[in-house]
């Protein structure tokens, strides 16, 4: 979502101001640091990064801080780093061309509704488009700062979404990634229009776009994975068979303390349903270890879900207390070393699972969409189920979807040959 926000800012700056991207810092007239605040580390990095930019930038170059850290620190950023010219929150991306010319502008409201704003177009990859389907987040997960930085959830009208994808397809994109904090909660609330459309209906609508061949989305929430949605996922040939099912913890009591709205059993049941409807689907997840109160048996529950579901991709994090969140006030915080040990155990076991999953791919044939030229005469692309492939080849492969046989496997990617 941050990458898409950056693309929107680039597009607006191209449309309304004479700015172009540069690779050279000392050439830049405007430096935008688009930030995340979901964990503490990136926030800490922000101020050292500003120091580095100050050292190497042109004296006249402006610096702006945008995104979620901008939303939650606001004016404090300029107080701590007076060289910062403007601060623009994650819910105010469309105002980028206003704030760049306003000394010390701070636009961080979290109730600004830009769900119907028609952003100019810019794609970092011409073959794939990212399209937001909602802004904000309505959940109240006790660990998460996102609702405080991105505001309440508002769905983008489906006609606008279809229009944006149609435009992207006309300029070469065969694949779309639909973005939202909880994509399968789509349609629960619109800004001004009275539309009735849920996520499953949206997927059907989008799949009618001619020339669009692949639909991906992230992230769905396990709580909203009803059967109708999973059946659409399994049966709609344009929907890629890769699904992110964020677990967070395998312990039902911890899930309750996190306010996730599902139990360990519900979660496993949804994953089993996905496997039953669509055995070829790759399931990925997010896990937090060391959430306040996490006991050894709680952690064993998480390990147990890992064994049962055998996630293909795992994004795992040590819990980090965040401002404006309920869990930051919990008194049963976990020792950082214990959390660290648990994280290592989780990740090593997952690595073993991943090795088994990838090794089993030798000789398999996948439809790969080639979208990037690499060094050494190689081209990369993704299979329908999201695996990264490399083949020998040149730019004539770009933009094509071709059958590829796996000739060598590794943990992160597969080498293949085009059949
Ligand atoms: N809307 C998504 C979450 C987006 S944030 C969802 O509900 O799944 C991406 C991931 O960051 C989360 O899934 C979670 O695993 C992690 N995360 C969020 N807050 C965190 C915190 N305080 N400490 C550690 N990890 C966190």
Short mmCIF file of C-alpha atoms and ligand atoms in Angstrom, two decimals:
data_model
loop_
_atom_site.label_atom_id
_atom_site.label_comp_id
_atom_site.label_asym_id
_atom_site.label_seq_id
_atom_site.Cartn_x
_atom_site.Cartn_y
_atom_site.Cartn_z
CA UNK A 1 0.00 0.00 0.00
CA UNK A 2 2.92 2.34 0.70
CA UNK A 3 4.40 1.55 -2.69
CA UNK A 4 1.07 2.45 -4.28
CA UNK A 5 0.89 5.69 -2.25
CA UNK A 6 4.35 6.55 -3.61
CA UNK A 7 3.17 5.86 -7.16
CA UNK A 8 0.17 8.13 -6.59
CA UNK A 9 2.41 10.95 -5.38
CA UNK A 10 4.77 10.54 -8.34
CA UNK A 11 1.79 10.57 -10.71
CA UNK A 12 0.29 13.72 -9.17
CA UNK A 13 3.66 15.49 -9.25
CA UNK A 14 4.13 14.53 -12.90
CA UNK A 15 0.67 15.75 -13.79
CA UNK A 16 0.72 19.09 -11.96
CA UNK A 17 4.34 20.06 -11.38
CA UNK A 18 7.47 19.74 -13.49
CA UNK A 19 9.03 16.97 -11.37
CA UNK A 20 10.65 13.82 -12.69
CA UNK A 21 12.25 10.92 -10.83
CA UNK A 22 16.01 10.89 -10.39
CA UNK A 23 18.48 8.25 -9.27
CA UNK A 24 20.93 10.89 -8.01
CA UNK A 25 20.30 12.36 -4.61
CA UNK A 26 22.43 15.44 -5.25
CA UNK A 27 20.32 16.25 -8.32
CA UNK A 28 16.97 16.16 -6.51
CA UNK A 29 14.91 19.32 -5.92
CA UNK A 30 12.40 17.43 -3.83
CA UNK A 31 12.98 14.47 -1.51
CA UNK A 32 9.97 12.56 -0.23
CA UNK A 33 10.40 9.99 2.53
CA UNK A 34 7.29 7.82 2.48
CA UNK A 35 7.13 6.10 5.85
CA UNK A 36 5.60 3.09 7.58
CA UNK A 37 4.87 3.02 11.30
CA UNK A 38 3.57 -0.49 11.81
CA UNK A 39 6.70 -1.41 13.78
CA UNK A 40 9.11 0.74 15.74
CA UNK A 41 12.27 0.20 13.68
CA UNK A 42 11.30 2.14 10.53
CA UNK A 43 10.19 5.08 12.68
CA UNK A 44 13.59 5.20 14.39
CA UNK A 45 15.28 5.09 10.99
CA UNK A 46 13.39 8.15 9.77
CA UNK A 47 15.39 10.73 11.72
CA UNK A 48 18.78 9.26 10.83
CA UNK A 49 17.67 9.16 7.20
CA UNK A 50 16.72 12.85 7.30
CA UNK A 51 20.26 13.53 8.61
CA UNK A 52 21.78 11.67 5.67
CA UNK A 53 19.63 13.56 3.16
CA UNK A 54 20.58 16.88 4.76
CA UNK A 55 24.22 16.05 4.33
CA UNK A 56 24.11 15.14 0.64
CA UNK A 57 21.15 17.06 -0.82
CA UNK A 58 21.30 20.34 -2.77
CA UNK A 59 20.90 23.21 -0.28
CA UNK A 60 17.71 24.33 -2.05
CA UNK A 61 16.13 20.87 -2.11
CA UNK A 62 12.96 20.39 -0.08
CA UNK A 63 12.36 17.39 2.17
CA UNK A 64 8.89 16.00 2.85
CA UNK A 65 7.87 13.22 5.22
CA UNK A 66 4.73 11.35 4.15
CA UNK A 67 2.85 8.19 5.13
CA UNK A 68 1.91 6.61 8.43
CA UNK A 69 4.70 8.05 10.59
CA UNK A 70 3.73 11.47 9.26
CA UNK A 71 0.13 10.74 10.37
CA UNK A 72 1.04 9.81 13.90
CA UNK A 73 3.92 12.20 14.63
CA UNK A 74 2.62 15.18 12.63
CA UNK A 75 4.17 18.50 13.65
CA UNK A 76 6.60 16.78 16.00
CA UNK A 77 8.61 15.74 12.92
CA UNK A 78 9.32 19.38 12.05
CA UNK A 79 10.09 20.18 15.70
CA UNK A 80 12.64 17.36 15.84
CA UNK A 81 13.98 17.94 12.33
CA UNK A 82 13.43 21.58 11.30
CA UNK A 83 14.94 20.90 7.88
CA UNK A 84 11.74 19.04 6.98
CA UNK A 85 9.59 21.27 4.76
CA UNK A 86 6.26 19.45 4.93
CA UNK A 87 4.48 16.52 6.57
CA UNK A 88 1.70 14.66 4.74
CA UNK A 89 -0.25 11.81 6.35
CA UNK A 90 -1.22 8.51 4.73
CA UNK A 91 -4.83 9.64 4.39
CA UNK A 92 -3.90 12.82 2.47
CA UNK A 93 -1.87 11.54 -0.48
CA UNK A 94 -3.95 13.50 -3.01
CA UNK A 95 -2.81 16.79 -1.41
CA UNK A 96 0.84 16.27 -2.36
CA UNK A 97 0.92 19.06 -4.95
CA UNK A 98 -0.54 21.51 -2.40
CA UNK A 99 1.90 20.85 0.41
CA UNK A 100 5.14 20.98 -1.58
CA UNK A 101 4.73 24.74 -2.04
CA UNK A 102 3.63 25.56 1.49
CA UNK A 103 6.47 26.01 3.98
CA UNK A 104 6.00 23.73 6.99
CA UNK A 105 2.62 22.42 5.87
CA UNK A 106 1.27 19.65 8.09
CA UNK A 107 -1.68 17.74 6.58
CA UNK A 108 -2.35 14.70 8.69
CA UNK A 109 -6.10 14.47 9.23
CA UNK A 110 -7.28 10.87 9.40
CA UNK A 111 -10.88 11.60 8.37
CA UNK A 112 -10.14 13.12 4.98
CA UNK A 113 -12.08 11.10 2.40
CA UNK A 114 -10.10 10.64 -0.78
CA UNK A 115 -11.93 7.46 -1.79
CA UNK A 116 -13.30 9.07 -4.95
CA UNK A 117 -10.20 11.04 -5.91
CA UNK A 118 -9.16 10.27 -9.47
CA UNK A 119 -5.37 9.93 -9.19
CA UNK A 120 -3.14 10.43 -12.21
CA UNK A 121 -1.48 7.26 -13.49
CA UNK A 122 2.03 6.03 -12.82
CA UNK A 123 3.23 2.44 -12.58
CA UNK A 124 6.66 1.35 -11.50
CA UNK A 125 6.14 -1.86 -13.48
CA UNK A 126 4.37 -1.42 -16.84
CA UNK A 127 3.17 -5.04 -16.89
CA UNK A 128 1.37 -5.00 -13.54
CA UNK A 129 -0.93 -2.51 -11.85
CA UNK A 130 -1.64 -1.93 -8.19
CA UNK A 131 -5.11 -0.57 -7.49
CA UNK A 132 -6.53 0.48 -4.13
CA UNK A 133 -10.03 -0.79 -3.45
CA UNK A 134 -10.42 0.77 -0.02
CA UNK A 135 -8.71 3.24 2.25
CA UNK A 136 -8.28 3.03 6.03
CA UNK A 137 -9.08 0.18 8.40
CA UNK A 138 -12.10 -0.51 10.61
CA UNK A 139 -10.58 -3.24 12.75
CA UNK A 140 -9.43 -2.71 16.30
CA UNK A 141 -6.56 -5.21 16.55
CA UNK A 142 -4.94 -4.26 19.83
CA UNK A 143 -1.37 -4.41 18.43
CA UNK A 144 -1.93 -2.33 15.33
CA UNK A 145 -1.39 1.37 14.71
CA UNK A 146 -2.91 1.37 11.20
CA UNK A 147 -6.46 2.52 12.14
CA UNK A 148 -4.90 5.49 13.96
CA UNK A 149 -2.79 6.49 10.94
CA UNK A 150 -5.08 5.62 8.03
CA UNK A 151 -8.48 6.36 9.58
CA UNK A 152 -11.77 4.54 9.14
CA UNK A 153 -12.31 2.13 6.29
CA UNK A 154 -14.03 3.49 3.17
CA UNK A 155 -14.48 1.47 -0.01
CA UNK A 156 -13.69 3.01 -3.36
CA UNK A 157 -16.70 2.91 -5.74
CA UNK A 158 -16.49 -0.18 -7.98
CA UNK A 159 -16.92 1.86 -11.19
CA UNK A 160 -13.81 3.87 -10.35
CA UNK A 161 -11.87 0.68 -9.67
CA UNK A 162 -12.99 -0.87 -12.96
CA UNK A 163 -12.13 2.36 -14.79
CA UNK A 164 -8.63 2.47 -13.30
CA UNK A 165 -7.92 -1.18 -14.15
CA UNK A 166 -9.30 -0.76 -17.68
CA UNK A 167 -6.89 2.16 -18.22
CA UNK A 168 -3.97 0.12 -16.88
CA UNK A 169 -4.83 -2.81 -19.17
CA UNK A 170 -4.95 -0.43 -22.16
CA UNK A 171 -1.36 0.59 -21.38
CA UNK A 172 0.06 -2.91 -21.04
CA UNK A 173 -0.88 -4.37 -17.64
CA UNK A 174 -2.22 -7.92 -17.74
CA UNK A 175 -2.18 -8.29 -13.98
CA UNK A 176 -3.74 -6.28 -11.17
CA UNK A 177 -3.04 -6.35 -7.45
CA UNK A 178 -6.06 -5.11 -5.48
CA UNK A 179 -5.01 -3.38 -2.29
CA UNK A 180 -6.72 -2.73 1.01
CA UNK A 181 -6.18 -3.38 4.70
CA UNK A 182 -9.04 -5.91 4.67
CA UNK A 183 -9.92 -6.45 1.03
CA UNK A 184 -12.65 -8.98 1.69
CA UNK A 185 -14.48 -6.48 3.89
CA UNK A 186 -15.00 -4.46 0.68
CA UNK A 187 -18.36 -2.74 0.36
CA UNK A 188 -19.13 -2.37 4.04
CA UNK A 189 -19.06 1.42 3.79
CA UNK A 190 -18.76 3.80 0.86
CA UNK A 191 -18.09 7.54 1.15
CA UNK A 192 -20.86 9.37 -0.64
CA UNK A 193 -22.39 6.86 -3.03
CA UNK A 194 -24.97 4.27 -2.07
CA UNK A 195 -23.47 1.32 -3.87
CA UNK A 196 -24.14 -2.31 -2.86
CA UNK A 197 -21.20 -4.48 -3.82
CA UNK A 198 -19.22 -6.92 -1.73
CA UNK A 199 -15.74 -8.27 -2.45
CA UNK A 200 -16.95 -11.39 -4.24
CA UNK A 201 -19.15 -9.27 -6.51
CA UNK A 202 -16.25 -6.87 -7.09
CA UNK A 203 -14.01 -9.77 -8.14
CA UNK A 204 -16.65 -10.94 -10.63
CA UNK A 205 -17.00 -7.43 -12.03
CA UNK A 206 -13.24 -6.98 -12.42
CA UNK A 207 -12.77 -10.34 -14.05
CA UNK A 208 -14.99 -9.19 -16.92
CA UNK A 209 -12.41 -6.61 -17.98
CA UNK A 210 -11.16 -7.71 -21.37
CA UNK A 211 -7.40 -8.13 -21.64
CA UNK A 212 -6.97 -8.49 -17.88
CA UNK A 213 -5.60 -11.96 -17.26
CA UNK A 214 -4.59 -12.10 -13.62
CA UNK A 215 -6.13 -10.77 -10.43
CA UNK A 216 -4.30 -10.74 -7.11
CA UNK A 217 -5.32 -9.09 -3.85
CA UNK A 218 -3.89 -8.35 -0.44
CA UNK A 219 -4.73 -8.60 2.39
CA UNK A 220 -7.89 -10.52 3.03
CA UNK A 221 -8.86 -10.96 6.69
CA UNK A 222 -9.53 -14.53 7.95
CA UNK A 223 -12.74 -13.35 9.64
CA UNK A 224 -14.34 -12.42 6.30
CA UNK A 225 -13.42 -15.59 4.42
CA UNK A 226 -16.93 -16.85 3.84
CA UNK A 227 -17.57 -19.84 1.57
CA UNK A 228 -18.89 -17.68 -1.29
CA UNK A 229 -15.61 -15.74 -1.36
CA UNK A 230 -13.46 -18.89 -1.20
CA UNK A 231 -15.50 -20.53 -3.95
CA UNK A 232 -15.03 -17.48 -6.17
CA UNK A 233 -11.31 -17.58 -5.38
CA UNK A 234 -11.10 -21.25 -6.34
CA UNK A 235 -13.32 -21.19 -9.42
CA UNK A 236 -12.61 -17.87 -11.11
CA UNK A 237 -9.79 -18.63 -13.60
CA UNK A 238 -8.54 -15.04 -13.58
CA UNK A 239 -7.91 -15.06 -9.83
CA UNK A 240 -4.35 -16.12 -9.07
CA UNK A 241 -4.13 -19.08 -6.73
CA UNK A 242 -2.17 -17.37 -4.02
CA UNK A 243 -3.83 -16.21 -0.84
CA UNK A 244 -2.54 -14.37 2.21
CA UNK A 245 -4.28 -15.48 5.40
CA UNK A 246 -2.80 -13.43 8.26
CA UNK A 247 -2.74 -15.62 11.37
CA UNK A 248 -0.91 -13.33 13.89
CA UNK A 249 -1.08 -16.04 16.58
CA UNK A 250 -2.20 -19.67 16.81
CA UNK A 251 -3.45 -19.28 20.36
CA UNK A 252 -7.18 -18.66 20.73
CA UNK A 253 -6.73 -16.73 23.98
CA UNK A 254 -4.07 -14.51 22.43
CA UNK A 255 -6.24 -13.98 19.34
CA UNK A 256 -8.92 -12.78 21.73
CA UNK A 257 -6.50 -10.38 23.41
CA UNK A 258 -5.50 -9.19 19.93
CA UNK A 259 -9.24 -8.71 19.04
CA UNK A 260 -8.83 -10.64 15.80
CA UNK A 261 -12.35 -12.09 15.85
CA UNK A 262 -11.47 -15.74 15.07
CA UNK A 263 -10.14 -18.78 16.95
CA UNK A 264 -7.33 -21.20 16.14
CA UNK A 265 -9.95 -23.71 14.97
CA UNK A 266 -11.79 -21.18 12.72
CA UNK A 267 -8.48 -20.26 11.15
CA UNK A 268 -7.46 -23.86 10.44
CA UNK A 269 -10.94 -24.56 9.13
CA UNK A 270 -10.67 -21.70 6.58
CA UNK A 271 -7.26 -22.94 5.41
CA UNK A 272 -8.60 -26.49 5.09
CA UNK A 273 -11.50 -25.12 3.04
CA UNK A 274 -9.03 -23.35 0.73
CA UNK A 275 -7.03 -26.60 0.31
CA UNK A 276 -10.19 -28.61 -0.34
CA UNK A 277 -11.52 -26.18 -2.96
CA UNK A 278 -8.18 -25.36 -4.50
CA UNK A 279 -5.34 -27.79 -3.66
CA UNK A 280 -2.87 -25.89 -5.86
CA UNK A 281 -3.24 -22.63 -3.89
CA UNK A 282 -0.21 -21.19 -2.09
CA UNK A 283 -1.12 -19.88 1.35
CA UNK A 284 1.01 -17.20 3.03
CA UNK A 285 0.68 -15.58 6.43
CA UNK A 286 1.81 -12.95 8.96
CA UNK A 287 2.73 -13.99 12.51
CA UNK A 288 3.61 -11.85 15.53
CA UNK A 289 5.62 -13.49 18.31
CA UNK A 290 5.99 -12.14 21.81
CA UNK A 291 2.59 -10.43 21.97
CA UNK A 292 1.90 -9.40 25.62
CA UNK A 293 1.03 -12.44 27.73
CA UNK A 294 2.27 -15.01 25.18
CA UNK A 295 3.07 -18.15 27.22
CA UNK A 296 5.01 -21.21 26.03
CA UNK A 297 1.76 -23.11 25.31
CA UNK A 298 0.44 -20.08 23.34
CA UNK A 299 3.56 -20.15 21.20
CA UNK A 300 3.23 -23.94 20.74
CA UNK A 301 -0.24 -23.27 19.32
CA UNK A 302 1.35 -20.99 16.73
CA UNK A 303 3.91 -23.72 15.88
CA UNK A 304 1.05 -26.20 15.62
CA UNK A 305 -0.79 -24.05 13.05
CA UNK A 306 2.46 -23.74 11.08
CA UNK A 307 2.70 -27.58 10.99
CA UNK A 308 -0.94 -27.99 10.01
CA UNK A 309 -1.15 -25.34 7.31
CA UNK A 310 2.47 -25.39 6.07
CA UNK A 311 2.44 -21.80 4.85
CA UNK A 312 4.45 -21.24 1.72
CA UNK A 313 5.46 -17.71 2.68
CA UNK A 314 5.78 -16.41 6.20
CA UNK A 315 6.17 -12.80 7.26
CA UNK A 316 7.04 -12.98 10.94
CA UNK A 317 7.69 -10.20 13.40
CA UNK A 318 8.66 -9.67 16.98
CA UNK A 319 5.86 -7.76 18.69
CA UNK A 320 6.63 -4.07 18.91
CA UNK A 321 4.58 -1.83 21.22
CA UNK A 322 3.07 1.01 19.20
CA UNK A 323 1.61 4.33 20.31
CA UNK A 324 -2.20 4.72 20.12
CA UNK A 325 -2.68 0.94 20.51
CA UNK A 326 -4.40 -0.91 23.33
CA UNK A 327 -1.73 -3.60 23.68
CA UNK A 328 0.96 -0.98 24.42
CA UNK A 329 -0.78 -0.44 27.77
CA UNK A 330 -0.93 -4.16 28.67
CA UNK A 331 1.20 -4.87 31.72
CA UNK A 332 2.23 -8.41 30.71
CA UNK A 333 4.84 -7.47 28.07
CA UNK A 334 7.21 -10.29 27.04
CA UNK A 335 10.96 -10.28 27.52
CA UNK A 336 12.61 -9.37 24.24
CA UNK A 337 15.12 -12.27 24.39
CA UNK A 338 12.32 -14.81 24.83
CA UNK A 339 10.46 -13.27 21.88
CA UNK A 340 13.69 -13.39 19.87
CA UNK A 341 14.21 -17.10 20.60
CA UNK A 342 10.64 -17.88 19.60
CA UNK A 343 11.02 -15.93 16.37
CA UNK A 344 14.19 -17.86 15.49
CA UNK A 345 12.47 -21.20 16.18
CA UNK A 346 9.44 -20.25 14.10
CA UNK A 347 11.54 -19.02 11.20
CA UNK A 348 13.88 -22.05 11.17
CA UNK A 349 10.98 -24.47 11.13
CA UNK A 350 9.35 -22.48 8.37
CA UNK A 351 12.59 -22.57 6.36
CA UNK A 352 12.56 -26.38 6.53
CA UNK A 353 8.94 -26.46 5.33
CA UNK A 354 9.75 -24.05 2.52
CA UNK A 355 12.69 -26.17 1.39
CA UNK A 356 10.42 -29.20 1.17
CA UNK A 357 7.74 -27.25 -0.71
CA UNK A 358 10.24 -25.82 -3.20
CA UNK A 359 12.19 -29.07 -3.73
CA UNK A 360 8.93 -30.80 -4.66
CA UNK A 361 8.61 -28.32 -7.55
CA UNK A 362 11.42 -29.88 -9.60
CA UNK A 363 10.01 -30.76 -13.03
CA UNK A 364 6.69 -28.99 -12.42
CA UNK A 365 5.25 -26.75 -15.13
CA UNK A 366 3.81 -23.32 -14.30
CA UNK A 367 2.33 -20.49 -16.32
CA UNK A 368 4.77 -17.63 -15.71
CA UNK A 369 4.08 -13.96 -16.41
CA UNK A 370 7.41 -12.32 -17.29
CA UNK A 371 7.73 -8.76 -16.08
CA UNK A 372 11.36 -7.88 -15.35
CA UNK A 373 14.66 -7.96 -17.20
CA UNK A 374 17.52 -9.11 -14.98
CA UNK A 375 21.28 -9.05 -15.41
CA UNK A 376 23.12 -11.95 -17.07
CA UNK A 377 20.53 -12.46 -19.83
CA UNK A 378 17.85 -13.50 -17.42
CA UNK A 379 14.19 -12.59 -17.16
CA UNK A 380 12.02 -12.97 -14.07
CA UNK A 381 8.34 -13.48 -13.56
CA UNK A 382 5.76 -15.01 -11.25
CA UNK A 383 3.73 -18.16 -11.55
CA UNK A 384 -0.01 -18.02 -10.99
CA UNK A 385 0.55 -19.12 -7.38
CA UNK A 386 3.10 -16.36 -6.83
CA UNK A 387 6.43 -18.22 -7.07
CA UNK A 388 9.37 -16.22 -8.38
CA UNK A 389 10.91 -17.67 -11.56
CA UNK A 390 14.10 -16.92 -13.49
CA UNK A 391 14.74 -18.09 -17.05
CA UNK A 392 17.40 -17.34 -19.65
CA UNK A 393 15.94 -14.94 -22.17
CA UNK A 394 15.58 -11.41 -23.43
CA UNK A 395 13.03 -8.59 -23.49
CA UNK A 396 10.87 -10.40 -25.97
CA UNK A 397 9.59 -12.50 -23.06
CA UNK A 398 8.39 -9.41 -21.18
CA UNK A 399 4.62 -9.09 -20.94
CA UNK A 400 4.06 -12.73 -21.96
CA UNK A 401 2.52 -15.55 -19.98
CA UNK A 402 4.25 -18.81 -20.96
CA UNK A 403 4.55 -22.39 -19.69
CA UNK A 404 7.82 -22.89 -17.82
CA UNK A 405 9.36 -26.12 -16.48
CA UNK A 406 11.28 -25.99 -13.19
CA UNK A 407 14.88 -27.13 -13.69
CA UNK A 408 16.45 -25.99 -10.41
CA UNK A 409 14.96 -25.13 -7.06
CA UNK A 410 16.01 -22.92 -4.18
CA UNK A 411 14.27 -21.44 -1.17
CA UNK A 412 13.53 -18.03 -2.66
CA UNK A 413 13.09 -18.69 -6.36
CA UNK A 414 12.94 -21.31 -9.10
CA UNK A 415 15.03 -21.57 -12.26
CA UNK A 416 13.09 -22.72 -15.26
CA UNK A 417 13.05 -23.16 -19.00
CA UNK A 418 10.31 -21.92 -21.29
CA UNK A 419 8.58 -24.86 -22.99
N1 LIG B 1 -4.45 -5.31 7.74
C1 LIG B 1 -3.50 -6.36 7.85
C2 LIG B 1 -2.28 -5.92 8.62
C3 LIG B 1 -1.35 -4.93 7.99
S1 LIG B 1 0.10 -4.62 8.93
C4 LIG B 1 -4.14 -7.53 8.62
O1 LIG B 1 -5.08 -7.37 9.35
O2 LIG B 1 -3.63 -8.62 8.53
C5 LIG B 1 1.15 -5.93 8.39
C6 LIG B 1 1.61 -6.88 9.48
O3 LIG B 1 2.44 -6.22 10.41
C7 LIG B 1 0.49 -7.44 10.34
O4 LIG B 1 -0.20 -8.47 9.72
C8 LIG B 1 1.24 -7.89 11.58
O5 LIG B 1 1.69 -9.22 11.46
C9 LIG B 1 2.42 -6.94 11.62
N2 LIG B 1 2.26 -5.99 12.74
C10 LIG B 1 1.29 -5.06 12.90
N3 LIG B 1 1.45 -4.42 14.09
C11 LIG B 1 2.53 -4.95 14.69
C12 LIG B 1 3.19 -4.74 15.93
N4 LIG B 1 2.74 -3.84 16.80
N5 LIG B 1 4.29 -5.47 16.21
C13 LIG B 1 4.75 -6.40 15.33
N6 LIG B 1 4.16 -6.66 14.16
C14 LIG B 1 3.07 -5.96 13.82
#
